[in-house]
Coordinates of C-alpha atoms in Angstrom, one line a residue:
M131 CA -32.8 -22.8 -21.9
K132 CA -29.3 -22.0 -22.8
Y133 CA -28.3 -18.4 -23.3
I134 CA -25.6 -16.0 -24.6
N135 CA -24.4 -14.0 -21.6
S136 CA -24.5 -10.6 -23.1
V137 CA -24.4 -8.4 -26.2
A138 CA -20.7 -8.3 -25.8
T139 CA -20.5 -12.0 -26.1
L140 CA -22.6 -12.0 -29.2
L141 CA -20.4 -9.3 -30.8
W142 CA -17.3 -11.4 -29.8
S143 CA -18.8 -14.4 -31.6
L144 CA -19.4 -12.4 -34.7
V145 CA -15.8 -11.2 -34.8
I146 CA -14.7 -14.8 -34.5
S147 CA -16.9 -15.9 -37.3
A148 CA -15.7 -13.1 -39.6
Q149 CA -12.0 -13.1 -38.8
G150 CA -11.2 -16.5 -37.2
Y151 CA -8.7 -17.0 -34.5
V152 CA -4.9 -16.8 -34.6
A153 CA -3.6 -19.7 -32.5
T154 CA -1.1 -17.6 -30.7
E155 CA -3.7 -15.0 -29.5
H156 CA -5.7 -17.5 -27.5
P157 CA -4.0 -20.3 -25.6
N158 CA -5.0 -23.9 -26.0
I159 CA -6.1 -25.6 -22.7
V160 CA -5.7 -29.2 -21.7
F161 CA -7.8 -30.1 -18.7
F162 CA -6.4 -33.3 -17.4
L163 CA -8.8 -35.0 -15.0
V164 CA -8.1 -38.2 -13.0
D165 CA -10.8 -40.3 -11.4
D166 CA -10.5 -41.1 -7.6
M167 CA -6.9 -39.8 -7.3
G168 CA -6.1 -38.8 -3.8
W169 CA -4.4 -35.6 -2.6
R170 CA -1.2 -37.5 -1.7
D171 CA -1.2 -39.8 -4.7
A172 CA 1.8 -38.2 -6.3
A173 CA 5.5 -37.8 -5.5
C174 CA 5.2 -34.0 -5.6
Y175 CA 2.5 -34.2 -3.0
G176 CA 4.6 -36.4 -0.7
S177 CA 4.0 -40.0 -1.7
E178 CA 7.0 -42.2 -1.1
L179 CA 5.5 -45.0 -3.2
Y180 CA 3.9 -43.6 -6.3
E181 CA 6.2 -42.4 -9.2
T182 CA 4.9 -39.4 -11.1
P183 CA 7.9 -37.8 -12.8
W184 CA 5.8 -36.0 -15.4
L185 CA 3.4 -34.4 -12.9
D186 CA 6.4 -33.6 -10.8
Q187 CA 7.9 -31.8 -13.8
L188 CA 4.7 -29.9 -14.4
A189 CA 4.7 -28.8 -10.8
S190 CA 8.3 -27.6 -11.1
E191 CA 7.3 -25.5 -14.1
G192 CA 4.0 -24.2 -12.8
V193 CA 1.9 -23.8 -9.6
L194 CA 1.0 -26.5 -7.1
F195 CA -2.0 -25.9 -5.0
T196 CA -2.1 -27.5 -1.5
Q197 CA -5.7 -26.6 -0.7
A198 CA -7.7 -27.5 -3.8
Y199 CA -11.0 -29.2 -3.3
A200 CA -13.6 -31.2 -5.2
S201 CA -17.2 -29.9 -4.9
H202 CA -18.4 -33.3 -3.8
P203 CA -16.7 -36.5 -2.6
R204 CA -18.2 -38.6 -5.4
C205 CA -17.9 -38.6 -9.2
V206 CA -21.1 -37.4 -10.8
P207 CA -21.7 -34.3 -8.6
S208 CA -18.0 -33.3 -8.7
R209 CA -18.0 -33.5 -12.5
Y210 CA -21.2 -31.6 -12.8
S211 CA -19.6 -28.8 -10.8
I212 CA -16.5 -28.6 -13.0
L213 CA -18.5 -28.4 -16.2
T214 CA -21.1 -25.9 -14.9
G215 CA -19.4 -23.7 -12.4
R216 CA -22.1 -24.5 -9.8
F217 CA -22.2 -26.4 -6.6
P218 CA -24.0 -29.7 -7.3
A219 CA -26.6 -29.0 -4.6
R220 CA -28.1 -26.2 -6.8
A221 CA -29.3 -28.9 -9.2
G222 CA -30.3 -31.5 -6.5
I223 CA -27.2 -33.6 -7.4
P224 CA -27.1 -36.1 -5.9
G225 CA -30.7 -36.5 -5.0
A226 CA -33.8 -36.8 -7.1
A227 CA -31.5 -35.8 -10.0
Y228 CA -28.2 -37.5 -10.6
N229 CA -27.3 -36.3 -14.0
M230 CA -26.6 -32.9 -15.7
D231 CA -29.6 -31.4 -17.3
S232 CA -29.2 -30.6 -20.9
S233 CA -30.2 -27.0 -20.3
E234 CA -26.9 -26.3 -18.5
F235 CA -24.5 -24.0 -20.4
T236 CA -21.3 -26.0 -19.9
L237 CA -17.7 -25.0 -19.9
A238 CA -17.3 -26.7 -23.3
E239 CA -20.2 -24.7 -24.8
A240 CA -18.6 -21.4 -23.6
F241 CA -15.4 -22.3 -25.3
K242 CA -17.1 -23.4 -28.4
Q243 CA -19.1 -20.1 -28.4
G244 CA -15.7 -18.5 -28.2
G245 CA -14.3 -20.1 -31.3
Y246 CA -12.4 -23.1 -29.8
T247 CA -12.5 -26.6 -31.1
T248 CA -13.5 -28.8 -28.2
F249 CA -12.5 -32.4 -27.5
F250 CA -13.6 -34.8 -24.9
A251 CA -12.1 -38.2 -24.1
G252 CA -12.8 -40.7 -21.3
K253 CA -15.3 -40.8 -18.4
W254 CA -18.4 -38.6 -18.7
H255 CA -20.8 -40.3 -16.3
L256 CA -23.4 -37.5 -16.6
E257 CA -25.6 -39.0 -19.2
K258 CA -29.1 -40.4 -18.7
E259 CA -30.7 -39.3 -21.9
V260 CA -29.2 -38.8 -25.4
D261 CA -29.3 -35.0 -25.1
Q262 CA -26.9 -35.2 -22.1
R263 CA -24.0 -36.6 -24.0
P264 CA -20.7 -34.7 -24.4
E265 CA -21.3 -34.0 -28.1
V266 CA -24.6 -32.3 -27.2
Q267 CA -23.1 -30.3 -24.3
G268 CA -20.5 -28.5 -26.3
F269 CA -17.8 -31.0 -27.3
D270 CA -17.1 -31.2 -31.0
I271 CA -15.6 -34.7 -30.5
N272 CA -16.5 -37.2 -27.9
M273 CA -14.3 -40.2 -27.5
A274 CA -15.6 -42.9 -25.0
G275 CA -17.8 -40.6 -22.9
G276 CA -21.2 -41.9 -21.9
K277 CA -23.1 -43.5 -19.0
A278 CA -20.3 -45.7 -17.7
G279 CA -18.7 -44.7 -14.4
A280 CA -16.0 -47.3 -14.8
P281 CA -14.9 -49.8 -17.4
A282 CA -15.6 -53.5 -16.8
S283 CA -11.9 -53.9 -17.6
Y284 CA -9.0 -51.7 -18.3
F285 CA -7.8 -54.2 -20.9
Y286 CA -9.6 -54.5 -24.3
P287 CA -12.5 -55.4 -24.7
Y288 CA -13.4 -52.8 -22.0
T289 CA -16.9 -54.1 -21.4
K290 CA -15.9 -57.6 -20.4
S291 CA -14.9 -57.9 -16.8
K292 CA -12.0 -60.1 -15.7
R293 CA -13.9 -60.8 -12.5
A294 CA -17.1 -62.9 -12.4
S295 CA -18.4 -60.8 -9.5
H296 CA -18.0 -57.5 -11.2
R297 CA -21.2 -55.9 -12.4
P298 CA -21.4 -55.2 -16.2
E299 CA -20.9 -51.5 -17.1
A300 CA -22.5 -49.4 -19.8
L301 CA -21.0 -49.4 -23.2
I302 CA -18.0 -47.2 -23.7
R303 CA -18.9 -45.7 -27.0
G304 CA -16.2 -45.1 -29.6
L305 CA -13.9 -47.9 -28.3
E306 CA -15.9 -50.9 -29.5
T307 CA -12.9 -51.9 -31.6
G308 CA -9.4 -52.4 -30.4
E309 CA -6.5 -54.8 -30.0
S310 CA -6.1 -57.6 -27.5
G311 CA -4.0 -56.4 -24.6
E312 CA -4.7 -52.7 -25.3
Y313 CA -4.9 -50.6 -22.1
L314 CA -7.6 -48.1 -21.7
T315 CA -5.5 -45.3 -20.3
D316 CA -3.1 -45.7 -23.3
R317 CA -6.0 -45.8 -25.8
L318 CA -7.5 -42.5 -24.5
T319 CA -4.0 -40.9 -24.7
D320 CA -3.6 -42.2 -28.3
E321 CA -6.9 -40.5 -29.2
T322 CA -5.9 -37.3 -27.5
V323 CA -2.4 -37.2 -29.2
R324 CA -4.1 -37.7 -32.5
F325 CA -6.4 -34.8 -31.9
I326 CA -3.5 -32.5 -31.0
E327 CA -1.6 -33.4 -34.1
Q328 CA -4.6 -32.7 -36.3
N329 CA -5.5 -29.3 -34.6
V330 CA -2.2 -27.4 -34.2
D331 CA -3.5 -24.5 -36.2
R332 CA -6.6 -23.6 -34.2
P333 CA -7.2 -23.0 -30.5
F334 CA -8.5 -26.0 -28.7
L335 CA -9.9 -27.2 -25.4
I336 CA -9.0 -30.8 -24.5
Y337 CA -10.9 -32.4 -21.6
L338 CA -9.1 -35.6 -21.0
S339 CA -11.1 -37.4 -18.3
H340 CA -9.4 -40.7 -17.5
Y341 CA -11.4 -43.6 -16.1
A342 CA -8.3 -44.4 -14.1
V343 CA -7.6 -44.7 -11.3
H344 CA -11.2 -45.8 -10.4
T345 CA -11.8 -49.5 -9.8
P346 CA -11.5 -52.2 -11.1
L347 CA -7.8 -52.1 -10.0
E348 CA -6.0 -53.4 -13.0
A349 CA -2.6 -52.5 -14.4
K350 CA 0.2 -53.8 -16.7
A351 CA 2.1 -56.8 -15.2
E352 CA 5.6 -55.4 -15.5
E353 CA 4.9 -52.1 -13.7
T354 CA 2.9 -53.9 -11.0
A355 CA 5.8 -56.2 -10.4
N356 CA 8.1 -53.3 -10.0
Y357 CA 5.9 -51.8 -7.3
E358 CA 5.6 -55.1 -5.5
Q359 CA 9.4 -55.1 -5.2
K360 CA 9.4 -51.5 -4.1
I361 CA 6.7 -52.1 -1.4
N362 CA 8.8 -55.0 -0.1
R363 CA 11.7 -52.6 0.5
I364 CA 9.5 -50.1 2.4
E365 CA 9.3 -50.6 6.1
L366 CA 5.7 -50.7 7.1
S367 CA 4.8 -51.3 10.7
G368 CA 1.5 -51.7 12.6
E369 CA -2.0 -52.6 11.4
A370 CA -3.0 -52.1 7.8
Y371 CA -6.0 -50.0 8.9
M372 CA -6.3 -47.1 11.3
P373 CA -7.2 -48.2 14.8
R374 CA -9.6 -45.2 15.1
D375 CA -12.2 -46.9 13.0
G376 CA -10.7 -50.1 11.6
T377 CA -11.9 -49.3 8.0
T378 CA -9.5 -46.5 6.9
K379 CA -6.4 -47.6 4.9
R380 CA -3.2 -46.7 6.7
W381 CA -0.5 -47.3 4.1
Q382 CA 0.0 -46.7 0.4
D383 CA 0.8 -50.3 -0.4
N384 CA -1.3 -51.4 -3.3
A385 CA 1.1 -52.3 -6.2
V386 CA -1.6 -52.4 -8.8
Y387 CA -3.0 -49.0 -7.9
A388 CA 0.6 -47.6 -7.9
A389 CA 1.0 -48.9 -11.4
M390 CA -2.3 -47.3 -12.4
I391 CA -1.0 -44.0 -11.1
Q392 CA 2.1 -44.4 -13.2
H393 CA 0.1 -45.1 -16.3
V394 CA -1.8 -41.9 -15.8
D395 CA 1.4 -40.0 -15.3
D396 CA 2.8 -41.6 -18.5
S397 CA -0.3 -40.3 -20.3
L398 CA 0.4 -36.8 -19.0
G399 CA 3.9 -37.1 -20.2
R400 CA 2.9 -38.2 -23.7
V401 CA 0.6 -35.2 -24.0
M402 CA 3.3 -32.9 -22.8
K403 CA 5.8 -34.3 -25.3
T404 CA 3.3 -34.1 -28.1
L405 CA 2.6 -30.4 -27.4
K406 CA 6.4 -29.8 -27.5
Q407 CA 6.9 -31.8 -30.7
Q408 CA 4.1 -29.9 -32.4
G409 CA 5.6 -26.6 -31.4
I410 CA 2.6 -25.4 -29.3
A411 CA 3.7 -26.2 -25.7
E412 CA 4.3 -22.5 -25.0
N413 CA 0.8 -21.7 -26.1
T414 CA -0.9 -24.4 -24.2
I415 CA -2.2 -24.3 -20.6
I416 CA -2.3 -27.6 -18.7
I417 CA -4.5 -28.1 -15.6
F418 CA -4.1 -31.4 -13.8
T419 CA -6.5 -32.4 -11.0
S420 CA -8.8 -35.1 -9.6
D421 CA -12.6 -35.4 -9.2
H422 CA -12.4 -36.2 -5.4
G423 CA -10.3 -38.0 -2.8
G424 CA -8.8 -41.5 -3.1
L425 CA -10.6 -44.7 -2.2
S426 CA -9.2 -45.4 1.3
N427 CA -12.4 -46.3 3.3
R428 CA -14.9 -49.0 3.4
G429 CA -18.0 -49.8 5.4
A430 CA -17.6 -51.9 8.5
T431 CA -19.1 -55.0 6.8
S432 CA -17.5 -54.5 3.4
Q433 CA -14.6 -56.5 2.1
R434 CA -13.9 -54.4 -1.0
P435 CA -10.2 -53.9 -1.9
L436 CA -9.0 -50.4 -1.1
A437 CA -6.7 -48.4 -3.4
T438 CA -4.7 -45.9 -1.4
S439 CA -4.2 -44.0 1.8
N440 CA -4.9 -40.3 2.1
L441 CA -3.1 -39.8 5.4
P442 CA -2.4 -37.4 7.0
L443 CA -5.9 -36.4 5.7
R444 CA -8.8 -38.1 7.4
A445 CA -11.0 -40.6 5.5
G446 CA -11.4 -40.7 1.7
K447 CA -13.9 -41.0 -1.2
G448 CA -17.5 -40.4 -0.1
H449 CA -16.6 -38.5 3.1
L450 CA -16.6 -34.7 3.7
Y451 CA -13.5 -35.0 5.8
E452 CA -10.4 -33.7 4.0
G453 CA -9.4 -37.1 2.5
G454 CA -12.7 -37.2 0.6
I455 CA -12.6 -33.7 -0.9
R456 CA -9.0 -32.4 -1.0
V457 CA -7.4 -33.1 -4.4
P458 CA -4.2 -32.4 -6.3
L459 CA -4.2 -29.4 -8.5
V460 CA -1.2 -28.3 -10.7
V461 CA -1.4 -25.6 -13.3
K462 CA 1.1 -24.5 -15.9
W463 CA 0.3 -21.3 -17.9
P464 CA 3.3 -20.6 -20.1
G465 CA 4.5 -17.1 -19.9
V466 CA 2.4 -16.3 -16.9
T467 CA 3.0 -18.8 -14.0
S468 CA 6.4 -18.7 -12.4
A469 CA 8.2 -22.0 -12.0
G470 CA 7.9 -24.1 -8.9
I471 CA 5.3 -22.0 -7.0
V472 CA 3.5 -23.7 -4.1
T473 CA 0.3 -21.9 -2.9
D474 CA -2.2 -22.5 -0.1
R475 CA -4.8 -20.6 -2.0
M476 CA -8.2 -22.4 -1.7
V477 CA -9.8 -23.5 -5.0
V478 CA -12.9 -25.7 -5.5
G479 CA -14.1 -27.5 -8.6
S480 CA -16.6 -24.8 -9.6
D481 CA -13.8 -22.3 -9.8
H482 CA -12.2 -23.9 -13.0
Y483 CA -15.0 -22.6 -15.3
P484 CA -14.4 -18.8 -14.9
T485 CA -10.7 -19.2 -14.5
M486 CA -10.3 -21.1 -17.7
L487 CA -12.4 -18.5 -19.6
Q488 CA -10.3 -15.7 -18.3
M489 CA -7.1 -17.5 -19.2
A490 CA -8.4 -18.0 -22.7
G491 CA -9.5 -14.3 -23.0
L492 CA -13.1 -15.3 -23.4
P493 CA -16.2 -13.6 -21.9
L494 CA -17.5 -14.8 -18.5
Y495 CA -21.0 -16.2 -18.0
P496 CA -21.8 -15.1 -14.4
R497 CA -25.4 -16.3 -14.7
Q498 CA -24.0 -19.8 -15.2
H499 CA -20.9 -20.3 -13.1
L500 CA -22.6 -18.9 -10.0
D501 CA -20.3 -20.7 -7.6
G502 CA -17.1 -20.2 -9.5
F503 CA -14.5 -17.8 -8.2
S504 CA -11.5 -17.3 -10.5
Y505 CA -8.0 -18.1 -9.3
Q506 CA -6.2 -16.6 -12.2
D507 CA -4.8 -13.8 -10.0
T508 CA -2.9 -16.5 -8.0
L509 CA -1.5 -17.9 -11.3
R510 CA -0.3 -14.4 -12.1
G511 CA 1.6 -14.3 -8.9
K512 CA -0.7 -12.1 -6.9
I513 CA -1.5 -12.7 -3.2
A514 CA -5.2 -13.4 -3.0
E515 CA -7.7 -15.5 -1.1
R516 CA -10.9 -17.2 -2.1
E517 CA -13.3 -15.1 0.0
P518 CA -16.7 -16.8 -0.4
P519 CA -17.4 -19.8 1.7
I520 CA -17.1 -23.3 0.2
F521 CA -20.2 -25.4 0.8
W522 CA -20.7 -29.2 0.4
H523 CA -23.9 -31.2 0.6
S524 CA -23.8 -35.0 0.5
P525 CA -27.3 -36.5 1.0
K526 CA -26.7 -39.9 -0.6
A527 CA -24.2 -41.6 1.6
R528 CA -23.0 -45.2 1.1
P529 CA -22.3 -46.5 4.6
S530 CA -22.0 -50.1 3.4
S531 CA -19.4 -49.4 0.6
T532 CA -17.3 -46.4 1.7
G533 CA -18.5 -46.0 5.3
D534 CA -19.8 -42.4 5.0
T535 CA -23.0 -40.9 6.4
N536 CA -25.2 -38.0 5.2
A537 CA -23.6 -34.7 5.9
S538 CA -23.2 -31.0 4.8
A539 CA -20.1 -28.8 5.4
I540 CA -18.8 -25.3 5.1
R541 CA -15.3 -23.9 5.1
V542 CA -14.5 -20.3 5.8
G543 CA -10.8 -19.4 6.2
D544 CA -9.1 -22.0 8.4
W545 CA -12.4 -23.2 9.9
K546 CA -14.4 -26.1 8.7
L547 CA -17.7 -27.3 10.1
I548 CA -19.3 -30.6 9.2
D549 CA -23.0 -31.2 10.1
F550 CA -24.1 -34.8 10.2
Y551 CA -27.7 -33.7 10.2
D552 CA -29.3 -37.2 10.3
E553 CA -27.4 -37.9 13.5
Q554 CA -27.8 -34.4 14.9
R555 CA -24.1 -34.3 15.4
T556 CA -21.8 -31.4 14.3
E557 CA -18.0 -31.2 14.2
L558 CA -15.7 -28.1 13.9
Y559 CA -12.0 -28.1 12.9
N560 CA -9.2 -25.5 12.5
L561 CA -7.4 -26.9 9.5
S562 CA -4.4 -24.7 9.9
E563 CA -3.6 -26.4 13.2
D564 CA -5.3 -29.8 12.7
L565 CA -5.0 -31.0 9.1
S566 CA -6.0 -34.6 10.2
E567 CA -9.3 -33.4 11.7
A568 CA -8.5 -35.2 14.9
N569 CA -9.5 -32.4 17.4
D570 CA -13.2 -31.5 17.3
L571 CA -13.6 -28.0 18.6
F572 CA -17.4 -27.7 18.3
S573 CA -17.9 -27.5 22.1
K574 CA -14.8 -25.4 22.7
E575 CA -15.5 -22.7 20.1
P576 CA -19.3 -22.2 20.4
T577 CA -19.4 -18.8 18.8
I578 CA -17.5 -19.8 15.7
A579 CA -19.5 -23.0 15.5
A580 CA -22.8 -21.2 15.7
R581 CA -21.9 -18.7 13.1
L582 CA -20.8 -21.3 10.6
L583 CA -23.7 -23.6 11.2
A584 CA -26.1 -20.7 10.6
Q585 CA -24.3 -19.8 7.3
L586 CA -24.6 -23.5 6.3
R587 CA -28.2 -23.8 7.1
T588 CA -29.0 -20.5 5.4
W589 CA -27.3 -21.7 2.2
K590 CA -29.2 -25.0 2.3
T591 CA -32.5 -23.2 2.8
E592 CA -31.8 -20.8 -0.1
L593 CA -31.0 -23.8 -2.4
K594 CA -33.9 -25.8 -1.0
V595 CA -31.6 -28.8 -0.5
F596 CA -33.6 -29.9 2.4
Q597 CA -36.1 -31.3 -0.1
E598 CA -33.5 -33.9 -1.1
E599 CA -32.8 -35.2 2.4

């Protein structure tokens, strides 16, 4: 059952209904979410191949986080966490459950309760029943969000694959009509731009959730050709895959994927330009992030094409090593954030919910966003740390596709422990000294290892996650 957090929230809602909002009093928010984009998949994060001028500009005008995390290394659980402010293990996701229950009081519902017009475009992937759709979970408008985890093709029609071996995907509702050659990333941007132009006089929340840069790897021919030429000019030496396991991509050398990154960056640029043209850029917060790490690993017997390399981070999508869970995060809050700030403050996906409510001047819902810890103090220039531990639980591994195995993990300060419980194997890393997680300290730091493992097991017991293993 969904609830109103307090009497104060109810009174706040009555004031909104009686008086309405003035746009300048409550900032608009654009939450710009990219699918499968790795931590190093942007120039401002160190990539020498990918060109991301608009994200680079946003970072130069706002705050770039170097230690932002997804709550899970796969799509559905991570997206659940962003929208609910909870670690996915609380709802048994992934496990017996793999979708967001309609009883959850989402981020969108909190904003709608606060008088905001709410807009969703792109990948939802949390729907199993009709009552789990975006428009039932707090979004006034839903454009293209449904069951689909990926399009069959990025070129219209989006449900017809260009590859005979590609499985058919669920219908992408709202985009049944289009023009030949239309590109999905552009179409979602078109819809978002149209919404902005029609809602300049009221506070809004935009949740632009691109299907890109998830597979299938498809991009426009001209941009792909440009990156093919660029790759030919880059000196790459050695094997294409890491010698440590032979399944981890070593180089960022996929021209199609590079072009897809550029298309997403162009989308961000169009949104930024539209906000400026409509005179509301200085009253609009932009949050740019990804749902988990880049696709850089495959199972030992898999021949699937890989998108990117997350090095120096270890592994990628599906793994609880840094490459699977560390993500880009850039935030611009006009009038609040100083320009060009880089911070190592830890943030995890569940933290966006309370942070966005505070930035919008809306009441918190602490009974809902139980695992959210606001990072607005960092955006305001204060020195602060995320004190509570970050927990991960991944009980539905895909060893044949991405090469990962079932595991749980905890991070406290610089220390990170990963428990591969099925294998009765545990690893410990000091990330301040070993970003690549190459030096396992489990046997060398028994006291720290024991303390973290006890915390992790206590958390799992409290959440009853052992029932899902």
